[in-house]
Amino acid sequence: MRPIPITREVRAKATIGGVMMLSAALAAALAAARPSEPPPEQLQPLQGAWVSRRDGVDENPVVTGNVVRWNSGRIDVIEKRLWAPQKLTLNGWTFDVDIGSQQTSSTSDVITWTKGPDNLVWTRDRRREGENDGMMGEMSGEMSGEQQARGSGDLERQWERGEIAMTPFKHIPSVATAKTAGTADFMVDVGVSPCSPRRFRFSRILPQPPLAAQPSRILRVEIPRPVGIAFEMDRNSGHVVVAEILPNGNADKQRKLGAFTGSGPMETVRVGDVLRAFSTTTFEYGTLGLLGAEAPKKSRTLFGVPSGTKSGAAVTWSDIASALKQDQLHGSGEVTMILERRMAPEGTEGADGYN
């Protein structure tokens, strides 16, 4: 075998060494480019409900930790890069933490995201924060002082650990108030697949005795697709109610099976039930997804139907119909519904005209 000349061997080693150094440099560059979650102190000025205005168009983002939930149902994340530790990014927009701290200390509570010469102005929405029981600012009455001191930047992790419950307002969950008589907690699977259970809390919205003959109760049902239910908005109360259970649909089959097995009507849907929340499907767009480098991820959320009698709720039937349609087109598995039902007097089949 002919020996390799020393000069050629040295060149080969140099080439291999150069490739290894280039690979290491590339890996370091990719690590620096990889986004990471900002610390809570940087996210603190952004927590809460906002009005985002650009080119005369308003949107309503709510920030929980580094998660941004939009009124359209879209979910984004706030990130930071290693080479710019004082700047946060959201869908290509940049927020300077130092400047932002000065902005949010003013009474107007206005912050500005920038992208080149363009500005995206966020104004804090005090009205919506008040409607949502002090969203991001108030903790559940069951939380300890130590938990409260952690701040709003850790809410997602507290929710994941089951330390707090959330109440959904459309697509946006907010910290629930303390549990009282008549409230009900349910564990619902949400998030990107594989979903994980989260605790949601609901308070009754129907009139209770002595303003009504019978109390109401909040219940949860799981219905296979297609559910076969027609909803409508009651013009008097503004509540969304079950108007019809379509024959031979899965809700109808479930109701008949419940009557046959004696499991009771509380585990099935009935005409007149008030729709409080339902599972739907949204999409999460990361930074790479916005650039077209990866597909958006499906996310299962719980859409909270606001009370029609709540001042300033500004809920429209199109909001609810759109969320129902979105899940019909993109959802999978069973549909979770949270309902409120007027209890029937003992020995009767229905209550307050609902059968």
XYZ file of C-alpha atoms in Angstrom, residues 24-295:
272
model
C -18.751 24.402 16.612
C -19.107 28.030 15.543
C -22.333 27.227 13.705
C -23.699 25.383 16.744
C -22.821 28.348 18.954
C -24.530 30.725 16.525
C -27.655 28.555 16.440
C -27.695 28.402 20.245
C -27.440 32.187 20.396
C -30.218 32.534 17.842
C -32.503 30.145 19.681
C -35.173 32.127 21.525
C -35.645 31.716 25.273
C -38.259 32.726 27.822
C -37.583 36.134 29.395
C -37.301 36.381 33.203
C -40.422 37.469 35.155
C -38.999 40.917 35.989
C -38.718 41.739 32.277
C -42.227 40.472 31.561
C -43.835 42.278 34.501
C -44.544 45.576 32.629
C -46.418 43.647 29.928
C -48.806 41.683 32.128
C -52.542 42.262 31.745
C -55.052 43.336 29.106
C -54.178 45.738 26.282
C -55.572 47.428 23.202
C -53.154 46.981 20.291
C -53.601 49.627 17.611
C -51.943 49.831 14.200
C -53.202 51.378 10.959
C -56.541 52.142 12.570
C -57.174 48.472 13.505
C -57.621 47.475 17.149
C -56.877 44.063 18.655
C -57.131 42.956 22.276
C -54.138 40.954 23.536
C -53.886 39.647 27.086
C -50.448 38.752 28.431
C -49.991 35.973 30.996
C -46.326 35.302 31.730
C -44.757 35.180 28.262
C -47.956 33.940 26.571
C -50.030 36.406 24.516
C -53.654 35.465 23.816
C -55.481 37.534 21.219
C -59.235 38.044 20.990
C -59.135 36.275 17.606
C -58.004 33.076 19.361
C -54.384 33.262 18.199
C -51.736 32.446 20.786
C -48.182 33.816 20.583
C -45.166 33.872 22.895
C -42.815 36.663 23.952
C -39.169 35.661 23.613
C -35.689 37.104 23.913
C -32.379 36.479 22.144
C -28.975 35.959 23.711
C -27.390 38.825 21.774
C -30.086 41.332 22.871
C -30.874 40.573 26.538
C -32.725 43.875 27.096
C -35.073 43.423 24.155
C -38.140 41.207 23.919
C -39.571 39.969 20.623
C -43.128 39.179 19.539
C -43.787 38.111 15.944
C -40.829 40.182 14.711
C -41.727 43.225 16.836
C -39.243 44.384 19.483
C -39.861 45.858 22.929
C -36.998 47.547 24.776
C -37.279 46.595 28.450
C -35.439 49.691 29.721
C -37.585 52.111 27.741
C -40.698 50.070 28.482
C -40.167 50.336 32.229
C -40.209 54.124 31.921
C -43.273 54.022 29.684
C -45.356 51.802 31.954
C -44.525 53.883 35.014
C -46.591 56.721 33.563
C -50.292 57.104 34.233
C -51.201 56.429 30.589
C -49.740 52.906 30.576
C -48.699 52.973 26.928
C -45.944 50.807 25.476
C -44.525 50.712 21.976
C -43.266 47.757 19.950
C -41.000 48.571 17.007
C -40.115 46.873 13.737
C -37.728 49.023 11.753
C -39.448 52.377 11.207
C -42.891 50.988 12.165
C -44.485 51.266 15.606
C -47.141 49.103 17.254
C -48.773 50.907 20.183
C -50.336 49.063 23.111
C -52.565 50.926 25.565
C -53.528 49.244 28.823
C -57.221 48.297 28.858
C -58.332 49.066 32.416
C -61.985 48.356 31.637
C -61.332 44.774 30.507
C -58.988 44.143 33.424
C -61.768 45.189 35.794
C -64.327 43.014 34.013
C -62.075 39.982 34.319
C -61.795 40.203 38.098
C -58.462 41.968 38.107
C -56.874 39.794 35.477
C -53.224 39.148 36.207
C -53.343 41.232 39.373
C -55.524 39.264 41.765
C -54.883 35.750 42.946
C -57.413 33.152 43.989
C -58.539 33.384 47.601
C -57.068 29.930 48.158
C -53.504 31.095 47.418
C -50.999 31.802 50.139
C -49.086 35.060 50.578
C -45.930 33.367 49.332
C -47.706 32.351 46.132
C -49.027 35.869 45.640
C -45.507 37.250 45.941
C -44.353 35.265 42.930
C -46.092 37.730 40.621
C -48.065 37.383 37.459
C -45.100 36.163 35.402
C -45.415 32.741 37.042
C -49.161 32.316 36.557
C -48.838 29.724 33.813
C -46.624 27.532 35.985
C -48.891 27.967 39.003
C -51.849 26.940 36.853
C -49.917 23.947 35.557
C -49.178 22.859 39.121
C -52.856 23.186 40.055
C -52.252 25.977 42.583
C -54.798 28.308 40.976
C -57.970 27.998 38.921
C -58.812 30.019 35.827
C -62.078 31.373 34.439
C -62.174 31.680 30.627
C -63.394 34.868 28.931
C -63.725 33.931 25.263
C -60.282 32.428 24.468
C -58.551 34.154 27.383
C -58.254 32.564 30.855
C -58.012 34.875 33.854
C -57.374 34.095 37.504
C -60.579 32.902 39.160
C -62.017 34.418 42.299
C -62.202 32.410 45.520
C -64.521 29.421 45.524
C -67.954 30.117 47.012
C -71.307 28.343 47.263
C -72.515 27.332 43.825
C -69.143 27.558 42.067
C -67.811 24.477 40.313
C -64.279 23.407 39.335
C -63.537 21.172 36.359
C -60.294 19.703 35.031
C -60.184 20.186 31.252
C -57.436 19.069 28.879
C -56.016 22.076 27.001
C -52.872 23.084 25.123
C -50.837 21.664 22.263
C -50.985 17.882 21.853
C -50.441 16.035 24.080
C -52.860 18.191 26.076
C -52.565 18.524 29.827
C -55.350 19.050 32.402
C -55.992 22.523 33.806
C -58.440 23.606 36.492
C -61.255 25.947 35.442
C -63.771 27.550 37.793
C -67.297 28.751 37.058
C -69.775 30.726 39.120
C -73.528 30.617 38.526
C -75.016 33.409 36.411
C -78.713 32.459 36.556
C -80.889 34.042 39.269
C -80.997 31.987 42.471
C -83.713 31.697 45.163
C -85.514 33.778 46.307
C -85.342 35.447 42.884
C -86.039 32.082 41.234
C -88.114 29.084 42.248
C -85.222 26.639 41.980
C -81.413 26.966 42.106
C -79.183 26.207 39.134
C -76.271 23.850 38.841
C -73.138 23.873 36.668
C -72.234 20.619 34.931
C -69.788 19.261 32.412
C -70.493 16.919 29.496
C -68.234 15.213 26.968
C -69.850 14.594 23.579
C -68.371 12.744 20.564
C -68.345 14.514 17.206
C -70.578 15.535 15.521
C -72.453 16.740 18.600
C -75.786 17.520 16.916
C -76.840 20.562 18.979
C -78.406 23.838 17.831
C -77.707 26.911 19.966
C -79.359 30.308 19.994
C -78.950 33.556 21.917
C -81.861 34.386 24.203
C -82.897 37.955 23.396
C -84.119 38.679 26.917
C -81.184 37.418 28.974
C -78.433 37.456 26.344
C -77.443 33.913 27.350
C -76.584 31.286 24.741
C -78.917 28.333 25.282
C -79.473 24.890 23.803
C -82.364 25.435 21.387
C -82.580 21.961 19.883
C -81.000 18.532 20.150
C -80.916 17.188 16.619
C -82.413 13.692 16.144
C -79.880 10.865 15.917
C -76.978 13.172 16.670
C -74.449 12.162 19.316
C -76.020 14.434 21.943
C -79.387 12.797 21.248
C -77.878 9.305 21.412
C -76.126 10.177 24.653
C -79.386 11.488 26.167
C -81.290 8.353 25.154
C -78.543 6.110 26.500
C -78.584 8.013 29.797
C -82.340 7.564 30.102
C -82.013 3.844 29.280
C -79.179 3.147 31.717
C -80.569 5.392 34.448
C -77.432 7.509 34.640
C -79.635 10.592 35.005
C -80.183 13.768 32.998
C -77.339 15.670 34.697
C -74.777 13.844 32.542
C -76.382 14.770 29.216
C -77.402 17.943 27.393
C -80.968 19.213 27.684
C -82.899 21.871 25.796
C -82.698 25.134 27.750
C -79.229 24.517 29.199
C -77.126 27.682 29.259
C -73.808 27.290 27.440
C -71.019 28.560 29.720
C -67.940 27.255 27.894
C -66.859 24.764 25.241
C -63.614 23.354 23.899
C -62.392 24.738 20.596
C -59.260 24.727 18.463
C -56.817 27.581 17.896
C -53.354 27.747 16.363
C -50.047 28.718 17.957
C -47.491 30.492 15.785
C -43.904 30.511 16.958
C -41.197 32.667 15.435
C -40.285 30.002 12.872
C -43.966 29.508 12.050
C -44.361 33.179 11.179
C -41.400 32.860 8.834
C -42.958 29.829 7.154
C -40.250 27.504 8.462
C -42.631 25.330 10.438
C -46.354 24.637 10.494
